Short mmCIF file of C-alpha atoms in Angstrom, two decimals:
data_model
loop_
_atom_site.label_atom_id
_atom_site.label_comp_id
_atom_site.label_asym_id
_atom_site.label_seq_id
_atom_site.Cartn_x
_atom_site.Cartn_y
_atom_site.Cartn_z
CA MET E 1 0.00 0.00 0.00
CA ALA E 2 1.62 3.24 -1.16
CA HIS E 3 1.25 6.30 1.07
CA ASP E 4 0.74 9.83 -0.16
CA PRO E 5 3.86 11.55 1.26
CA ALA E 6 1.88 14.67 2.21
CA GLU E 7 -0.99 12.76 3.88
CA GLN E 8 -1.69 14.16 7.37
CA HIS E 9 -3.50 11.24 9.12
CA LEU E 10 -1.70 9.98 12.23
CA ARG E 11 -1.70 6.40 13.49
CA HIS E 12 -2.03 5.74 17.23
CA VAL E 13 1.68 4.91 17.55
CA GLU E 14 2.53 8.24 15.96
CA LYS E 15 0.21 10.20 18.28
CA ASP E 16 1.01 8.26 21.45
CA VAL E 17 4.70 7.38 21.01
CA LEU E 18 6.57 9.11 18.20
CA ILE E 19 5.31 12.70 18.61
CA PRO E 20 5.63 12.59 22.44
CA LYS E 21 9.22 11.37 21.94
CA ILE E 22 9.97 14.49 19.85
CA MET E 23 8.24 16.59 22.52
CA ARG E 24 10.43 15.07 25.27
CA GLU E 25 13.62 15.69 23.29
CA LYS E 26 12.72 19.29 22.44
CA ALA E 27 11.47 20.03 25.97
CA ARG E 28 14.75 18.75 27.44
CA GLU E 29 16.63 21.09 25.07
CA ARG E 30 14.43 24.04 26.08
CA CYS E 31 14.77 23.16 29.78
CA SER E 32 18.54 22.64 29.46
CA GLU E 33 19.33 24.94 32.38
CA GLN E 34 17.11 22.89 34.73
CA VAL E 35 18.49 19.62 33.28
CA GLN E 36 22.05 20.84 33.97
CA ASP E 37 21.18 21.99 37.50
CA PHE E 38 19.54 18.65 38.33
CA THR E 39 22.37 16.62 36.76
CA LYS E 40 25.01 18.61 38.65
CA CYS E 41 23.11 18.23 41.92
CA CYS E 42 22.82 14.46 41.41
CA LYS E 43 26.53 14.12 40.63
CA ASP E 44 27.48 16.22 43.66
CA SER E 45 25.06 14.47 46.06
CA GLY E 46 25.71 10.78 45.40
CA ILE E 47 23.20 8.49 47.11
CA LEU E 48 21.62 11.43 48.93
CA MET E 49 20.39 12.93 45.65
CA VAL E 50 16.77 11.92 46.35
CA VAL E 51 16.77 14.16 49.41
CA LYS E 52 19.21 16.88 48.34
CA CYS E 53 17.96 17.51 44.78
CA ARG E 54 14.23 17.94 45.37
CA LYS E 55 14.30 21.63 44.46
CA GLU E 56 16.18 21.00 41.20
CA ASN E 57 13.96 18.00 40.38
CA SER E 58 10.80 20.04 40.97
CA ALA E 59 12.09 22.88 38.76
CA LEU E 60 12.92 20.40 36.00
CA LYS E 61 9.54 18.65 36.24
CA GLU E 62 7.73 22.00 36.19
CA CYS E 63 9.62 23.16 33.11
CA LEU E 64 9.05 19.88 31.22
CA THR E 65 5.37 19.67 32.22
CA THR E 66 4.78 23.20 30.94
CA TYR E 67 5.88 22.05 27.49
CA TYR E 68 4.06 18.69 27.65
CA ASN E 69 0.77 20.48 28.38
CA ASP E 70 1.25 23.20 25.73
CA GLN E 71 -1.03 22.51 22.75
CA ALA E 72 0.96 24.88 20.49
CA PHE E 73 4.16 22.99 21.37
CA TYR E 74 2.41 19.69 20.53
CA GLU E 75 1.35 21.10 17.16
CA GLU E 76 4.90 22.31 16.48
CA CYS E 77 6.29 18.83 17.22
CA LYS E 78 3.51 17.19 15.19
CA MET E 79 4.33 19.35 12.17
CA GLU E 80 8.02 18.49 12.56
CA TYR E 81 7.13 14.79 12.69
CA LEU E 82 4.85 15.06 9.63
CA LYS E 83 7.58 16.86 7.69
CA GLU E 84 10.10 14.11 8.57
CA ARG E 85 7.58 11.40 7.68
CA GLU E 86 6.77 13.07 4.35
CA GLU E 87 10.48 13.31 3.52
CA PHE E 88 10.98 9.65 4.46
CA ARG E 89 8.07 8.59 2.26
CA LYS E 90 9.58 10.52 -0.67
CA THR E 91 13.19 9.34 -0.24
CA GLY E 92 12.97 6.13 1.78
CA ILE E 93 15.83 7.42 3.93
CA PRO E 94 15.26 8.15 7.65
CA THR E 95 16.15 11.70 8.76
CA LYS E 96 19.09 10.58 10.93
CA LYS E 97 20.72 8.68 8.06
CA ARG E 98 20.03 11.54 5.62
CA LEU E 99 21.76 13.98 7.95
CA GLN E 100 24.73 11.65 8.50
CA LYS E 101 25.32 11.13 4.77
CA LEU E 102 25.54 14.80 3.85
CA PRO E 103 28.79 15.36 1.94
CA THR E 104 31.45 17.28 3.78
CA SER E 105 33.61 19.81 2.02
CA MET E 106 37.33 19.64 2.52
#
């Protein structure tokens, strides 16, 4: 069954797994300061991190949750996913491989 590359319908796995994965990755980038603070706290605190890093963990969770609950952010990630899927359907090459195989100038 051939797919129209520009078709917009989403399967459940795309809605429930693939788009949320993009959202998590992008949210972690946008919350990088909180990720760094939490990571540093955990490294500095050893086994006491559960107790010592509550403030940093709460700040990180709050930042990430803000993005997860943002409908505009979901739409942005959905459009990114659809663009990648459309490109894959046209070329047959996943985005990661396409980006790796770009020629480098010397």
